[in-house]
């Protein structure tokens, strides 16, 4: 469990930046990549020659606004294999974007359980075939694109934190999980 490892080995909590308060739903790949450059720019503190990354702000998270709303199964933003469908106009190369973050010493992050185009209960309900396919597909997507941080909000029914934990551990990709439930759907 990376979060457990971080807690045991770090002098600070996980620190970083999220796109929501800067860009809201207008976030796109160009804005994210420009932000990576700003987080690593040492002219921010010219007298000390340090960047925000040097001070420990290493997480760089895409918040809500990345989805291809309504293009998936039953009007969702999940494909038939359960993977999240990204708005390719706004994010033409997720692989290129996460590679850019990693080259600059940052950990790319991703946002799940969205509000902008939240999803209804899938056929079969919680624990059903579609639910499990979407959960596994989401984690496969995160691992495939080397995201190292995931913010899980309460905008949909995919809030089983134990299942997220188990699927992420099974993926082999280390990820920090932020449980950002705001009192809506209580995590189980």
Short mmCIF file of C-alpha atoms in Angstrom, two decimals:
data_model
loop_
_atom_site.label_atom_id
_atom_site.label_comp_id
_atom_site.label_asym_id
_atom_site.label_seq_id
_atom_site.Cartn_x
_atom_site.Cartn_y
_atom_site.Cartn_z
CA UNK A 1 0.00 0.00 0.00
CA UNK A 2 1.76 3.16 -1.22
CA UNK A 3 -0.25 5.47 1.04
CA UNK A 4 0.84 3.42 4.05
CA UNK A 5 4.44 3.56 2.79
CA UNK A 6 4.23 7.33 2.35
CA UNK A 7 2.86 7.80 5.85
CA UNK A 8 5.68 5.74 7.31
CA UNK A 9 8.52 7.20 5.25
CA UNK A 10 7.60 10.84 4.64
CA UNK A 11 7.98 13.88 6.84
CA UNK A 12 5.05 15.58 5.09
CA UNK A 13 1.66 14.43 3.79
CA UNK A 14 1.31 13.95 0.03
CA UNK A 15 1.42 17.45 -1.49
CA UNK A 16 0.51 18.71 -4.93
CA UNK A 17 -1.78 20.64 -7.22
CA UNK A 18 -5.23 19.93 -8.69
CA UNK A 19 -6.72 21.52 -11.79
CA UNK A 20 -10.21 22.29 -10.48
CA UNK A 21 -9.64 25.67 -8.81
CA UNK A 22 -7.44 26.91 -11.64
CA UNK A 23 -9.39 25.67 -14.66
CA UNK A 24 -12.67 24.05 -13.60
CA UNK A 25 -14.17 22.10 -16.46
CA UNK A 26 -12.02 23.92 -19.04
CA UNK A 27 -8.98 21.81 -18.13
CA UNK A 28 -7.13 20.29 -21.08
CA UNK A 29 -3.80 18.69 -21.88
CA UNK A 30 -2.07 21.93 -22.86
CA UNK A 31 -3.05 23.57 -19.56
CA UNK A 32 -1.89 20.53 -17.59
CA UNK A 33 1.48 20.41 -19.37
CA UNK A 34 1.96 24.17 -18.85
CA UNK A 35 1.21 23.63 -15.16
CA UNK A 36 3.84 20.87 -14.96
CA UNK A 37 6.37 23.40 -16.23
CA UNK A 38 5.24 25.97 -13.65
CA UNK A 39 5.51 23.44 -10.80
CA UNK A 40 9.13 22.73 -11.78
CA UNK A 41 10.14 26.34 -12.59
CA UNK A 42 12.93 27.37 -10.23
CA UNK A 43 12.47 31.09 -10.95
CA UNK A 44 9.44 31.07 -8.63
CA UNK A 45 11.90 31.37 -5.74
CA UNK A 46 14.87 32.98 -7.55
CA UNK A 47 16.87 33.73 -4.41
CA UNK A 48 16.72 30.07 -3.41
CA UNK A 49 16.71 28.46 -6.88
CA UNK A 50 13.87 26.12 -5.86
CA UNK A 51 10.58 25.15 -7.42
CA UNK A 52 7.35 24.00 -5.86
CA UNK A 53 8.37 20.48 -6.84
CA UNK A 54 11.63 20.94 -4.92
CA UNK A 55 9.54 21.83 -1.86
CA UNK A 56 7.57 18.58 -2.13
CA UNK A 57 4.63 19.54 -4.35
CA UNK A 58 5.01 16.54 -6.64
CA UNK A 59 1.40 15.50 -7.33
CA UNK A 60 -0.26 17.10 -10.39
CA UNK A 61 -3.90 16.06 -10.69
CA UNK A 62 -6.46 16.37 -13.49
CA UNK A 63 -9.77 17.04 -11.76
CA UNK A 64 -13.26 16.94 -13.30
CA UNK A 65 -13.70 17.90 -16.95
CA UNK A 66 -11.69 15.19 -18.74
CA UNK A 67 -14.62 12.91 -19.67
CA UNK A 68 -16.27 12.19 -22.99
CA UNK A 69 -19.70 12.58 -21.41
CA UNK A 70 -22.49 10.33 -22.62
CA UNK A 71 -20.38 8.43 -25.15
CA UNK A 72 -20.15 5.15 -23.25
CA UNK A 73 -22.39 2.23 -22.33
CA UNK A 74 -25.92 3.35 -21.39
CA UNK A 75 -24.94 7.03 -21.70
CA UNK A 76 -22.02 6.71 -19.29
CA UNK A 77 -18.39 7.64 -19.90
CA UNK A 78 -17.17 4.03 -19.61
CA UNK A 79 -16.45 1.83 -22.63
CA UNK A 80 -17.80 -1.69 -23.06
CA UNK A 81 -14.55 -2.92 -21.45
CA UNK A 82 -15.13 -0.61 -18.48
CA UNK A 83 -12.37 1.91 -19.23
CA UNK A 84 -13.11 5.62 -18.79
CA UNK A 85 -13.65 7.49 -22.05
CA UNK A 86 -11.55 10.65 -22.25
CA UNK A 87 -12.47 13.70 -24.32
CA UNK A 88 -9.79 13.29 -27.03
CA UNK A 89 -10.25 16.88 -28.21
CA UNK A 90 -9.17 18.18 -24.82
CA UNK A 91 -6.67 15.37 -24.11
CA UNK A 92 -5.21 14.10 -27.41
CA UNK A 93 -2.49 12.00 -25.72
CA UNK A 94 -2.90 10.91 -22.12
CA UNK A 95 0.28 8.82 -22.55
CA UNK A 96 2.24 11.88 -23.68
CA UNK A 97 0.86 13.99 -20.87
CA UNK A 98 1.71 11.53 -18.08
CA UNK A 99 5.15 10.96 -19.62
CA UNK A 100 5.72 14.73 -19.56
CA UNK A 101 4.79 14.88 -15.87
CA UNK A 102 7.12 12.00 -15.00
CA UNK A 103 10.03 13.45 -17.03
CA UNK A 104 9.72 16.59 -14.88
CA UNK A 105 9.75 14.63 -11.62
CA UNK A 106 6.01 14.92 -11.00
CA UNK A 107 3.41 12.27 -10.24
CA UNK A 108 0.41 12.56 -12.58
CA UNK A 109 -3.02 12.25 -10.96
CA UNK A 110 -6.55 11.55 -12.13
CA UNK A 111 -10.06 12.24 -10.81
CA UNK A 112 -12.86 9.65 -10.58
CA UNK A 113 -16.55 9.70 -9.53
CA UNK A 114 -17.17 12.89 -11.39
CA UNK A 115 -19.90 15.52 -11.11
CA UNK A 116 -19.86 17.12 -14.56
CA UNK A 117 -21.24 14.01 -16.22
CA UNK A 118 -21.91 11.73 -13.30
CA UNK A 119 -23.11 8.21 -13.94
CA UNK A 120 -26.27 6.49 -12.75
CA UNK A 121 -26.39 3.10 -11.11
CA UNK A 122 -25.23 0.57 -13.73
CA UNK A 123 -27.41 -2.38 -14.69
CA UNK A 124 -27.02 -5.05 -12.04
CA UNK A 125 -26.33 -2.52 -9.28
CA UNK A 126 -23.36 -2.32 -6.94
CA UNK A 127 -21.29 -5.47 -7.25
CA UNK A 128 -22.97 -6.45 -10.53
CA UNK A 129 -21.13 -7.32 -13.73
CA UNK A 130 -21.17 -3.77 -15.22
CA UNK A 131 -20.19 -2.19 -11.88
CA UNK A 132 -17.22 -4.53 -11.48
CA UNK A 133 -16.23 -4.10 -15.14
CA UNK A 134 -16.22 -0.30 -14.74
CA UNK A 135 -14.22 -0.45 -11.49
CA UNK A 136 -11.61 -2.81 -12.95
CA UNK A 137 -11.54 -0.90 -16.25
CA UNK A 138 -10.95 2.37 -14.38
CA UNK A 139 -8.00 0.92 -12.47
CA UNK A 140 -6.60 -0.70 -15.64
CA UNK A 141 -6.80 2.72 -17.34
CA UNK A 142 -4.98 4.40 -14.43
CA UNK A 143 -2.24 1.77 -14.40
CA UNK A 144 -1.88 1.74 -18.21
CA UNK A 145 -1.32 5.49 -18.22
CA UNK A 146 0.99 5.42 -15.15
CA UNK A 147 -1.12 7.66 -12.96
CA UNK A 148 0.33 7.64 -9.44
CA UNK A 149 -2.45 9.55 -7.69
CA UNK A 150 -6.22 9.14 -7.76
CA UNK A 151 -8.79 11.48 -6.26
CA UNK A 152 -12.04 9.61 -5.61
CA UNK A 153 -15.03 11.89 -5.12
CA UNK A 154 -18.65 11.12 -4.27
CA UNK A 155 -20.25 12.02 -7.61
CA UNK A 156 -21.26 8.46 -8.49
CA UNK A 157 -21.80 5.00 -7.05
CA UNK A 158 -18.18 3.88 -7.54
CA UNK A 159 -17.19 4.62 -3.95
CA UNK A 160 -16.17 1.24 -2.54
CA UNK A 161 -12.81 2.28 -1.09
CA UNK A 162 -11.88 -1.30 -0.18
CA UNK A 163 -12.49 -2.40 -3.77
CA UNK A 164 -10.47 0.56 -5.14
CA UNK A 165 -7.64 -0.44 -2.78
CA UNK A 166 -7.74 -4.11 -3.77
CA UNK A 167 -7.92 -3.42 -7.52
CA UNK A 168 -5.10 -0.86 -7.37
CA UNK A 169 -2.90 -3.24 -5.39
CA UNK A 170 -3.65 -6.02 -7.90
CA UNK A 171 -2.69 -3.71 -10.80
CA UNK A 172 0.94 -3.53 -9.71
CA UNK A 173 0.93 0.27 -10.17
CA UNK A 174 1.59 2.25 -6.99
CA UNK A 175 -1.01 4.97 -6.46
CA UNK A 176 -1.83 7.39 -3.68
CA UNK A 177 -5.60 7.50 -3.05
CA UNK A 178 -7.35 10.67 -1.92
CA UNK A 179 -10.78 9.92 -0.48
CA UNK A 180 -12.60 13.19 -1.22
CA UNK A 181 -16.14 12.27 -0.21
CA UNK A 182 -18.08 15.37 0.73
CA UNK A 183 -20.95 13.81 2.62
CA UNK A 184 -22.96 12.65 -0.40
CA UNK A 185 -22.56 8.93 -1.02
CA UNK A 186 -20.84 7.49 2.01
CA UNK A 187 -17.90 5.26 1.11
CA UNK A 188 -18.24 1.64 2.04
#
